[in-house]
PDB file of C-alpha atoms and ligand atoms in Angstrom:
ATOM      1  CA  MET W   1     -45.718-212.213 -21.663  1.00  0.00           C
ATOM      2  CA  ILE W   2     -45.885-210.916 -18.068  1.00  0.00           C
ATOM      3  CA  TYR W   3     -43.041-212.631 -16.290  1.00  0.00           C
ATOM      4  CA  TYR W   4     -43.443-212.389 -12.410  1.00  0.00           C
ATOM      5  CA  LYS W   5     -40.899-212.272 -10.025  1.00  0.00           C
ATOM      6  CA  THR W   6     -39.762-214.381  -7.036  1.00  0.00           C
ATOM      7  CA  GLN W   7     -38.891-212.062  -3.577  1.00  0.00           C
ATOM      8  CA  ASP W   8     -35.051-212.939  -4.438  1.00  0.00           C
ATOM      9  CA  GLU W   9     -35.535-212.000  -8.077  1.00  0.00           C
ATOM     10  CA  LEU W  10     -36.942-208.498  -7.158  1.00  0.00           C
ATOM     11  CA  ASN W  11     -34.147-208.317  -4.302  1.00  0.00           C
ATOM     12  CA  LEU W  12     -31.677-208.617  -7.107  1.00  0.00           C
ATOM     13  CA  ILE W  13     -33.649-206.144  -9.432  1.00  0.00           C
ATOM     14  CA  ARG W  14     -33.096-203.980  -6.093  1.00  0.00           C
ATOM     15  CA  LYS W  15     -29.536-203.988  -6.001  1.00  0.00           C
ATOM     16  CA  SER W  16     -29.596-203.025 -10.127  1.00  0.00           C
ATOM     17  CA  SER W  17     -31.968-200.213  -9.174  1.00  0.00           C
ATOM     18  CA  LEU W  18     -30.261-198.897  -6.087  1.00  0.00           C
ATOM     19  CA  LEU W  19     -26.923-198.780  -8.494  1.00  0.00           C
ATOM     20  CA  VAL W  20     -28.993-196.983 -10.727  1.00  0.00           C
ATOM     21  CA  SER W  21     -30.481-194.369  -7.573  1.00  0.00           C
ATOM     22  CA  ASP W  22     -26.607-194.094  -6.192  1.00  0.00           C
ATOM     23  CA  THR W  23     -25.154-193.023  -9.899  1.00  0.00           C
ATOM     24  CA  LEU W  24     -28.164-190.347 -10.470  1.00  0.00           C
ATOM     25  CA  ALA W  25     -27.089-189.082  -6.722  1.00  0.00           C
ATOM     26  CA  MET W  26     -23.302-189.208  -7.765  1.00  0.00           C
ATOM     27  CA  ILE W  27     -24.412-186.958 -11.247  1.00  0.00           C
ATOM     28  CA  ALA W  28     -26.507-184.703  -8.537  1.00  0.00           C
ATOM     29  CA  GLY W  29     -23.422-183.841  -6.643  1.00  0.00           C
ATOM     30  CA  ILE W  30     -21.181-182.672  -9.562  1.00  0.00           C
ATOM     31  CA  LEU W  31     -24.081-181.399 -11.720  1.00  0.00           C
ATOM     32  CA  LYS W  32     -22.912-177.649 -12.586  1.00  0.00           C
ATOM     33  CA  PRO W  33     -22.806-175.082 -15.214  1.00  0.00           C
ATOM     34  CA  GLY W  34     -19.884-175.121 -17.313  1.00  0.00           C
ATOM     35  CA  VAL W  35     -20.084-179.169 -17.601  1.00  0.00           C
ATOM     36  CA  THR W  36     -20.874-181.085 -20.672  1.00  0.00           C
ATOM     37  CA  THR W  37     -23.196-183.817 -20.827  1.00  0.00           C
ATOM     38  CA  GLU W  38     -20.616-186.121 -22.139  1.00  0.00           C
ATOM     39  CA  TRP W  39     -18.422-185.837 -19.646  1.00  0.00           C
ATOM     40  CA  LEU W  40     -21.555-186.531 -16.923  1.00  0.00           C
ATOM     41  CA  ASP W  41     -21.966-189.643 -18.975  1.00  0.00           C
ATOM     42  CA  GLN W  42     -18.465-190.773 -18.562  1.00  0.00           C
ATOM     43  CA  GLN W  43     -18.651-190.253 -14.959  1.00  0.00           C
ATOM     44  CA  ALA W  44     -21.838-192.650 -14.692  1.00  0.00           C
ATOM     45  CA  GLU W  45     -20.007-195.537 -16.902  1.00  0.00           C
ATOM     46  CA  SER W  46     -16.863-195.616 -14.397  1.00  0.00           C
ATOM     47  CA  PHE W  47     -19.258-195.350 -11.043  1.00  0.00           C
ATOM     48  CA  ILE W  48     -21.667-198.189 -12.531  1.00  0.00           C
ATOM     49  CA  THR W  49     -18.915-200.606 -14.320  1.00  0.00           C
ATOM     50  CA  GLY W  50     -16.593-199.589 -10.618  1.00  0.00           C
ATOM     51  CA  HIS W  51     -19.539-200.669  -8.780  1.00  0.00           C
ATOM     52  CA  GLY W  52     -20.098-204.160 -10.730  1.00  0.00           C
ATOM     53  CA  GLY W  53     -22.737-202.892 -13.210  1.00  0.00           C
ATOM     54  CA  LYS W  54     -23.051-203.247 -16.685  1.00  0.00           C
ATOM     55  CA  PRO W  55     -24.929-199.908 -18.464  1.00  0.00           C
ATOM     56  CA  SER W  56     -28.207-200.900 -19.720  1.00  0.00           C
ATOM     57  CA  PHE W  57     -28.613-198.683 -22.303  1.00  0.00           C
ATOM     58  CA  LYS W  58     -25.124-199.042 -24.183  1.00  0.00           C
ATOM     59  CA  GLY W  59     -25.274-200.950 -27.013  1.00  0.00           C
ATOM     60  CA  TYR W  60     -29.275-201.164 -26.558  1.00  0.00           C
ATOM     61  CA  LYS W  61     -31.018-200.675 -30.167  1.00  0.00           C
ATOM     62  CA  GLY W  62     -27.520-199.211 -31.080  1.00  0.00           C
ATOM     63  CA  TYR W  63     -27.708-196.473 -28.285  1.00  0.00           C
ATOM     64  CA  LYS W  64     -24.009-195.916 -27.737  1.00  0.00           C
ATOM     65  CA  HIS W  65     -24.190-194.179 -24.354  1.00  0.00           C
ATOM     66  CA  THR W  66     -24.517-194.754 -20.249  1.00  0.00           C
ATOM     67  CA  LEU W  67     -27.414-192.043 -19.325  1.00  0.00           C
ATOM     68  CA  CYS W  68     -29.796-189.927 -21.630  1.00  0.00           C
ATOM     69  CA  ILE W  69     -29.464-186.761 -20.489  1.00  0.00           C
ATOM     70  CA  SER W  70     -32.154-184.414 -21.981  1.00  0.00           C
ATOM     71  CA  VAL W  71     -32.248-180.483 -21.268  1.00  0.00           C
ATOM     72  CA  ASN W  72     -35.060-178.019 -21.520  1.00  0.00           C
ATOM     73  CA  ASP W  73     -37.289-178.683 -24.599  1.00  0.00           C
ATOM     74  CA  GLN W  74     -36.194-182.191 -24.415  1.00  0.00           C
ATOM     75  CA  VAL W  75     -37.887-184.451 -23.163  1.00  0.00           C
ATOM     76  CA  VAL W  76     -36.151-187.790 -23.078  1.00  0.00           C
ATOM     77  CA  HIS W  77     -33.731-189.740 -24.730  1.00  0.00           C
ATOM     78  CA  GLY W  78     -31.014-186.844 -25.011  1.00  0.00           C
ATOM     79  CA  ILE W  79     -27.682-188.013 -26.112  1.00  0.00           C
ATOM     80  CA  PRO W  80     -24.690-186.604 -24.470  1.00  0.00           C
ATOM     81  CA  SER W  81     -22.456-184.428 -26.157  1.00  0.00           C
ATOM     82  CA  ALA W  82     -20.024-181.497 -26.027  1.00  0.00           C
ATOM     83  CA  ARG W  83     -23.224-179.043 -24.839  1.00  0.00           C
ATOM     84  CA  GLU W  84     -22.929-177.310 -21.631  1.00  0.00           C
ATOM     85  CA  ILE W  85     -25.005-177.522 -18.880  1.00  0.00           C
ATOM     86  CA  LYS W  86     -26.091-173.612 -18.417  1.00  0.00           C
ATOM     87  CA  ASN W  87     -28.100-171.649 -15.412  1.00  0.00           C
ATOM     88  CA  GLY W  88     -31.420-171.737 -15.867  1.00  0.00           C
ATOM     89  CA  ASP W  89     -31.365-175.287 -17.330  1.00  0.00           C
ATOM     90  CA  VAL W  90     -34.090-178.199 -16.611  1.00  0.00           C
ATOM     91  CA  VAL W  91     -31.565-181.442 -16.949  1.00  0.00           C
ATOM     92  CA  SER W  92     -32.929-184.922 -17.308  1.00  0.00           C
ATOM     93  CA  VAL W  93     -31.152-187.813 -16.873  1.00  0.00           C
ATOM     94  CA  ASP W  94     -32.112-191.191 -17.403  1.00  0.00           C
ATOM     95  CA  CYS W  95     -30.230-194.527 -16.103  1.00  0.00           C
ATOM     96  CA  GLY W  96     -30.116-198.054 -16.262  1.00  0.00           C
ATOM     97  CA  VAL W  97     -27.958-200.802 -15.283  1.00  0.00           C
ATOM     98  CA  PHE W  98     -27.662-204.348 -15.898  1.00  0.00           C
ATOM     99  CA  MET W  99     -26.309-206.613 -12.946  1.00  0.00           C
ATOM    100  CA  ASN W 100     -26.430-209.975 -11.788  1.00  0.00           C
ATOM    101  CA  GLY W 101     -28.878-211.081 -14.722  1.00  0.00           C
ATOM    102  CA  PHE W 102     -31.272-208.429 -13.967  1.00  0.00           C
ATOM    103  CA  HIS W 103     -32.102-204.514 -15.161  1.00  0.00           C
ATOM    104  CA  GLY W 104     -32.963-201.665 -12.743  1.00  0.00           C
ATOM    105  CA  ASP W 105     -34.075-198.203 -14.665  1.00  0.00           C
ATOM    106  CA  SER W 106     -34.955-194.753 -12.931  1.00  0.00           C
ATOM    107  CA  ALA W 107     -34.811-190.830 -13.992  1.00  0.00           C
ATOM    108  CA  PHE W 108     -34.325-187.604 -12.234  1.00  0.00           C
ATOM    109  CA  THR W 109     -35.119-184.324 -13.414  1.00  0.00           C
ATOM    110  CA  PHE W 110     -32.346-181.416 -12.015  1.00  0.00           C
ATOM    111  CA  LEU W 111     -32.895-177.621 -11.767  1.00  0.00           C
ATOM    112  CA  VAL W 112     -29.673-175.830 -12.318  1.00  0.00           C
ATOM    113  CA  GLY W 113     -29.122-172.577 -10.456  1.00  0.00           C
ATOM    114  CA  GLU W 114     -31.578-170.226 -11.064  1.00  0.00           C
ATOM    115  CA  VAL W 115     -34.303-171.597 -12.828  1.00  0.00           C
ATOM    116  CA  SER W 116     -38.082-169.841 -13.856  1.00  0.00           C
ATOM    117  CA  MET W 117     -40.655-170.851 -11.425  1.00  0.00           C
ATOM    118  CA  ASP W 118     -42.831-172.557 -14.166  1.00  0.00           C
ATOM    119  CA  ALA W 119     -39.637-175.023 -13.929  1.00  0.00           C
ATOM    120  CA  VAL W 120     -40.170-175.128 -10.558  1.00  0.00           C
ATOM    121  CA  ASN W 121     -44.063-176.163 -10.435  1.00  0.00           C
ATOM    122  CA  LEU W 122     -44.105-178.657 -13.111  1.00  0.00           C
ATOM    123  CA  ALA W 123     -40.959-180.792 -11.692  1.00  0.00           C
ATOM    124  CA  LYS W 124     -42.653-181.221  -8.279  1.00  0.00           C
ATOM    125  CA  ALA W 125     -46.478-181.998 -10.071  1.00  0.00           C
ATOM    126  CA  THR W 126     -44.788-184.526 -12.340  1.00  0.00           C
ATOM    127  CA  ARG W 127     -42.407-186.353  -9.388  1.00  0.00           C
ATOM    128  CA  ALA W 128     -45.773-185.622  -7.921  1.00  0.00           C
ATOM    129  CA  SER W 129     -47.408-187.520 -10.616  1.00  0.00           C
ATOM    130  CA  LEU W 130     -45.524-190.467 -10.365  1.00  0.00           C
ATOM    131  CA  TYR W 131     -45.798-191.422  -6.894  1.00  0.00           C
ATOM    132  CA  LYS W 132     -49.414-191.153  -8.123  1.00  0.00           C
ATOM    133  CA  GLY W 133     -48.885-193.559 -10.328  1.00  0.00           C
ATOM    134  CA  ILE W 134     -47.138-195.987  -7.945  1.00  0.00           C
ATOM    135  CA  GLU W 135     -49.487-195.785  -5.181  1.00  0.00           C
ATOM    136  CA  MET W 136     -52.394-198.004  -7.836  1.00  0.00           C
ATOM    137  CA  ALA W 137     -49.546-199.727  -8.730  1.00  0.00           C
ATOM    138  CA  ILE W 138     -50.904-202.923  -6.242  1.00  0.00           C
ATOM    139  CA  ALA W 139     -52.220-206.728  -7.006  1.00  0.00           C
ATOM    140  CA  GLY W 140     -55.868-206.384  -8.308  1.00  0.00           C
ATOM    141  CA  ASN W 141     -55.432-202.882  -9.525  1.00  0.00           C
ATOM    142  CA  ARG W 142     -55.510-202.281 -13.571  1.00  0.00           C
ATOM    143  CA  ILE W 143     -52.324-200.868 -15.476  1.00  0.00           C
ATOM    144  CA  GLY W 144     -54.772-198.552 -16.627  1.00  0.00           C
ATOM    145  CA  ASP W 145     -55.339-197.457 -12.594  1.00  0.00           C
ATOM    146  CA  ILE W 146     -51.900-196.146 -12.857  1.00  0.00           C
ATOM    147  CA  SER W 147     -52.393-194.547 -16.524  1.00  0.00           C
ATOM    148  CA  TYR W 148     -55.616-192.578 -15.600  1.00  0.00           C
ATOM    149  CA  ALA W 149     -53.737-191.333 -12.394  1.00  0.00           C
ATOM    150  CA  ILE W 150     -50.875-189.961 -13.427  1.00  0.00           C
ATOM    151  CA  GLN W 151     -53.100-188.220 -16.337  1.00  0.00           C
ATOM    152  CA  HIS W 152     -55.533-186.927 -14.319  1.00  0.00           C
ATOM    153  CA  TYR W 153     -52.996-185.768 -11.880  1.00  0.00           C
ATOM    154  CA  ALA W 154     -50.882-183.873 -14.355  1.00  0.00           C
ATOM    155  CA  GLU W 155     -53.525-182.691 -17.266  1.00  0.00           C
ATOM    156  CA  THR W 156     -56.895-182.288 -15.216  1.00  0.00           C
ATOM    157  CA  VAL W 157     -55.369-181.287 -11.751  1.00  0.00           C
ATOM    158  CA  HIS W 158     -52.571-179.364 -13.057  1.00  0.00           C
ATOM    159  CA  GLY W 159     -52.965-178.437 -16.791  1.00  0.00           C
ATOM    160  CA  TYR W 160     -49.759-179.932 -18.474  1.00  0.00           C
ATOM    161  CA  GLY W 161     -49.272-182.038 -21.148  1.00  0.00           C
ATOM    162  CA  VAL W 162     -48.846-186.011 -21.010  1.00  0.00           C
ATOM    163  CA  VAL W 163     -46.441-187.287 -23.364  1.00  0.00           C
ATOM    164  CA  ARG W 164     -48.061-190.412 -25.294  1.00  0.00           C
ATOM    165  CA  GLU W 165     -45.621-190.965 -27.339  1.00  0.00           C
ATOM    166  CA  LEU W 166     -43.207-192.703 -25.081  1.00  0.00           C
ATOM    167  CA  VAL W 167     -44.773-195.229 -21.743  1.00  0.00           C
ATOM    168  CA  GLY W 168     -43.508-197.113 -18.808  1.00  0.00           C
ATOM    169  CA  HIS W 169     -42.851-200.928 -19.256  1.00  0.00           C
ATOM    170  CA  GLY W 170     -42.288-204.194 -17.531  1.00  0.00           C
ATOM    171  CA  ILE W 171     -38.337-204.334 -16.111  1.00  0.00           C
ATOM    172  CA  GLY W 172     -36.603-207.693 -15.380  1.00  0.00           C
ATOM    173  CA  LYS W 173     -34.447-210.205 -17.172  1.00  0.00           C
ATOM    174  CA  LYS W 174     -34.898-207.397 -20.497  1.00  0.00           C
ATOM    175  CA  LEU W 175     -34.576-203.812 -20.413  1.00  0.00           C
ATOM    176  CA  HIS W 176     -37.954-203.661 -21.421  1.00  0.00           C
ATOM    177  CA  GLU W 177     -40.585-205.849 -20.461  1.00  0.00           C
ATOM    178  CA  ASP W 178     -44.454-206.187 -21.294  1.00  0.00           C
ATOM    179  CA  PRO W 179     -46.699-205.157 -20.288  1.00  0.00           C
ATOM    180  CA  GLU W 180     -46.655-201.141 -21.287  1.00  0.00           C
ATOM    181  CA  VAL W 181     -47.848-198.364 -18.775  1.00  0.00           C
ATOM    182  CA  PRO W 182     -49.170-195.574 -20.744  1.00  0.00           C
ATOM    183  CA  ASN W 183     -48.780-192.265 -18.762  1.00  0.00           C
ATOM    184  CA  PHE W 184     -52.949-191.696 -19.817  1.00  0.00           C
ATOM    185  CA  GLY W 185     -55.560-194.101 -19.718  1.00  0.00           C
ATOM    186  CA  THR W 186     -59.127-195.450 -18.232  1.00  0.00           C
ATOM    187  CA  ARG W 187     -58.913-197.320 -14.767  1.00  0.00           C
ATOM    188  CA  GLY W 188     -60.222-200.371 -14.639  1.00  0.00           C
ATOM    189  CA  HIS W 189     -58.590-201.003 -18.366  1.00  0.00           C
ATOM    190  CA  GLY W 190     -55.796-203.212 -18.995  1.00  0.00           C
ATOM    191  CA  ALA W 191     -53.440-205.950 -17.845  1.00  0.00           C
ATOM    192  CA  LYS W 192     -54.528-207.027 -14.190  1.00  0.00           C
ATOM    193  CA  MET W 193     -51.409-206.404 -12.144  1.00  0.00           C
ATOM    194  CA  GLN W 194     -50.470-209.078  -9.259  1.00  0.00           C
ATOM    195  CA  GLU W 195     -47.842-209.664  -6.816  1.00  0.00           C
ATOM    196  CA  GLY W 196     -44.154-209.918  -8.366  1.00  0.00           C
ATOM    197  CA  MET W 197     -44.882-208.053 -11.762  1.00  0.00           C
ATOM    198  CA  THR W 198     -42.330-205.512 -12.084  1.00  0.00           C
ATOM    199  CA  ILE W 199     -42.423-201.992 -13.724  1.00  0.00           C
ATOM    200  CA  ALA W 200     -41.238-198.909 -14.754  1.00  0.00           C
ATOM    201  CA  ILE W 201     -43.544-195.840 -13.914  1.00  0.00           C
ATOM    202  CA  GLU W 202     -42.078-193.183 -15.844  1.00  0.00           C
ATOM    203  CA  PRO W 203     -44.324-189.888 -16.608  1.00  0.00           C
ATOM    204  CA  MET W 204     -42.807-187.141 -18.941  1.00  0.00           C
ATOM    205  CA  ILE W 205     -45.054-184.163 -18.812  1.00  0.00           C
ATOM    206  CA  ASN W 206     -44.386-181.211 -20.835  1.00  0.00           C
ATOM    207  CA  LEU W 207     -45.388-177.381 -19.441  1.00  0.00           C
ATOM    208  CA  GLY W 208     -47.382-176.807 -22.739  1.00  0.00           C
ATOM    209  CA  THR W 209     -49.181-179.249 -25.515  1.00  0.00           C
ATOM    210  CA  ARG W 210     -48.352-182.653 -25.050  1.00  0.00           C
ATOM    211  CA  ASN W 211     -47.198-182.896 -28.315  1.00  0.00           C
ATOM    212  CA  VAL W 212     -43.481-184.099 -29.413  1.00  0.00           C
ATOM    213  CA  VAL W 213     -41.177-184.280 -32.475  1.00  0.00           C
ATOM    214  CA  GLN W 214     -38.185-186.382 -32.814  1.00  0.00           C
ATOM    215  CA  GLU W 215     -34.315-184.821 -33.521  1.00  0.00           C
ATOM    216  CA  ASN W 216     -32.670-185.480 -36.585  1.00  0.00           C
ATOM    217  CA  ASP W 217     -30.349-187.769 -34.371  1.00  0.00           C
ATOM    218  CA  GLY W 218     -32.823-190.625 -34.525  1.00  0.00           C
ATOM    219  CA  TRP W 219     -33.684-190.038 -30.730  1.00  0.00           C
ATOM    220  CA  THR W 220     -33.583-187.139 -28.839  1.00  0.00           C
ATOM    221  CA  ILE W 221     -37.717-186.296 -28.246  1.00  0.00           C
ATOM    222  CA  ARG W 222     -38.693-182.846 -27.882  1.00  0.00           C
ATOM    223  CA  THR W 223     -41.979-180.997 -27.126  1.00  0.00           C
ATOM    224  CA  LYS W 224     -43.265-179.309 -30.406  1.00  0.00           C
ATOM    225  CA  ASP W 225     -43.675-176.019 -28.889  1.00  0.00           C
ATOM    226  CA  GLY W 226     -40.518-175.330 -27.397  1.00  0.00           C
ATOM    227  CA  LYS W 227     -41.699-175.296 -23.851  1.00  0.00           C
ATOM    228  CA  VAL W 228     -40.049-177.368 -20.677  1.00  0.00           C
ATOM    229  CA  SER W 229     -40.714-181.086 -19.974  1.00  0.00           C
ATOM    230  CA  CYS W 230     -39.807-183.014 -17.096  1.00  0.00           C
ATOM    231  CA  HIS W 231     -39.012-187.213 -16.418  1.00  0.00           C
ATOM    232  CA  TYR W 232     -39.468-188.835 -13.098  1.00  0.00           C
ATOM    233  CA  GLU W 233     -39.032-192.929 -13.105  1.00  0.00           C
ATOM    234  CA  HIS W 234     -38.984-195.363 -10.679  1.00  0.00           C
ATOM    235  CA  THR W 235     -38.691-199.268 -11.337  1.00  0.00           C
ATOM    236  CA  VAL W 236     -41.493-200.737  -8.769  1.00  0.00           C
ATOM    237  CA  ALA W 237     -42.614-204.162  -7.656  1.00  0.00           C
ATOM    238  CA  VAL W 238     -46.532-204.935  -7.313  1.00  0.00           C
ATOM    239  CA  MET W 239     -47.224-206.265  -3.890  1.00  0.00           C
ATOM    240  CA  LYS W 240     -50.508-206.876  -2.127  1.00  0.00           C
ATOM    241  CA  ASP W 241     -51.277-203.344   0.013  1.00  0.00           C
ATOM    242  CA  LYS W 242     -48.365-201.004  -1.371  1.00  0.00           C
ATOM    243  CA  ALA W 243     -45.782-201.033  -4.181  1.00  0.00           C
ATOM    244  CA  ASP W 244     -42.096-201.620  -3.300  1.00  0.00           C
ATOM    245  CA  ILE W 245     -40.406-199.014  -4.912  1.00  0.00           C
ATOM    246  CA  LEU W 246     -37.163-200.388  -5.836  1.00  0.00           C
ATOM    247  CA  SER W 247     -35.112-197.649  -6.743  1.00  0.00           C
ATOM    248  CA  SER W 248     -34.822-194.297  -4.334  1.00  0.00           C
ATOM    249  CA  PHE W 249     -34.553-190.476  -4.380  1.00  0.00           C
ATOM    250  CA  ASP W 250     -33.482-190.459  -1.056  1.00  0.00           C
ATOM    251  CA  GLN W 251     -29.664-190.333  -1.834  1.00  0.00           C
ATOM    252  CA  ILE W 252     -30.331-188.030  -5.071  1.00  0.00           C
ATOM    253  CA  ASP W 253     -32.112-185.910  -2.630  1.00  0.00           C
ATOM    254  CA  ALA W 254     -29.409-185.614   0.103  1.00  0.00           C
ATOM    255  CA  ALA W 255     -26.878-184.947  -2.352  1.00  0.00           C
ATOM    256  CA  ILE W 256     -29.354-181.894  -4.352  1.00  0.00           C
ATOM    257  CA  ALA W 257     -29.412-180.741  -0.836  1.00  0.00           C
ATOM    258  CA  SER W 258     -25.621-180.257  -0.589  1.00  0.00           C
ATOM    259  CA  ASN W 259     -25.145-178.976  -4.551  1.00  0.00           C
ATOM    260  CA  VAL W 260     -24.943-175.215  -3.858  1.00  0.00           C
ATOM    261  CA  ASN W 261     -25.853-175.124  -7.769  1.00  0.00           C
ATOM    262  CA  LEU W 262     -29.244-176.540  -7.927  1.00  0.00           C
ATOM    263  CA  TYR W 263     -32.125-175.190  -6.963  1.00  0.00           C
ATOM    264  CA  LYS W 264     -33.482-175.759  -3.561  1.00  0.00           C
ATOM    265  CA  GLU W 265     -37.094-175.744  -2.346  1.00  0.00           C
ATOM    266  CA  LYS W 266     -36.724-172.459   0.218  1.00  0.00           C
ATOM    267  CA  GLU W 267     -37.438-173.830   3.690  1.00  0.00           C
ATOM    268  CA  THR W 268     -40.399-172.190   5.555  1.00  0.00           C
ATOM    269  CA  ILE W 269     -39.442-170.461   8.900  1.00  0.00           C
ATOM    270  CA  GLY W 270     -42.550-171.427  11.547  1.00  0.00           C
TER     271      GLY W 270
HETATM  272  N1  MF3 M   1     -34.738-195.291 -19.670  1.00  0.00           N
HETATM  273  C1  MF3 M   1     -34.942-195.257 -20.876  1.00  0.00           C
HETATM  274  C2  MF3 M   1     -36.793-196.057 -20.922  1.00  0.00           C
HETATM  275  O1  MF3 M   1     -37.092-196.278 -20.009  1.00  0.00           O
HETATM  276  C3  MF3 M   1     -34.583-196.465 -22.119  1.00  0.00           C
HETATM  277  C4  MF3 M   1     -33.402-195.636 -22.694  1.00  0.00           C
HETATM  278  S1  MF3 M   1     -33.853-195.701 -24.134  1.00  0.00           S
HETATM  279  C5  MF3 M   1     -31.969-196.251 -24.723  1.00  0.00           C
HETATM  280  O2  MF3 M   1     -37.464-196.812 -21.714  1.00  0.00           O
HETATM  281  F1  MF3 M   1     -31.517-196.601 -25.883  1.00  0.00           F
HETATM  282  F2  MF3 M   1     -31.455-195.648 -24.253  1.00  0.00           F
HETATM  283  F3  MF3 M   1     -31.698-197.336 -23.968  1.00  0.00           F
HETATM  284 CO1   CO M   2     -37.835-197.079 -18.149  1.00  0.00          CO
END
């Protein structure tokens, strides 16, 4: 069952989503080699509760943490631990906030220090694939139009692997609502979108093959071939002419720009 939201409800989801964005920006400001993923998780939890929200993931299906932090060949659902971030790590951070009765959900992949060009290109393409999907999130289109746009860009244009086992989702009073939003599919297939639908679009793209395995911790998903994976996610509202992106990467990009420990695209002069 798909729940359509009123403009007032959309604005509440926007508030939760922007607190997620601010949390990810805070993480972007403190991320550096030597910090542990459980310390980052604690900082995120204090930040969210300090701003009047609740971490959406904590308590979800027995999950005990605020963030999922997935490093290098880990795709998603990495559990915060005593693991230290190292120079060259590709760090995907996924976060959800519940506030005023509604959830927001967003993820971003950070490049720590001197990362491989393969990782830089994968991160850029994964982020771009998310926006290819968002462009299709307009009333009258179908979910398959989003799925196809992401798959075509990542697989056909770039030759990367698109993870099949995990998908995006409707979002609102529940973290996961209908419909499912796969990152692969067929144009013109799936549920027809209408104004007021709120969905989390979250491509998980692998440098190598699309195959993944689950680690023995019961949560962490990693690539079968051990190659790097990236993950970006926005919460968006379907609108008539253009999707309304309820989370934002602006504050994250600004925080990355002023953190010397994170990789930045070199400015080209002239
Ligand atoms: N952000 C994830 C998603 O979009 C949810 C993480 S699973 C959890 O589906 F258990 F950590 F919440
Ligand atoms: Co999600």
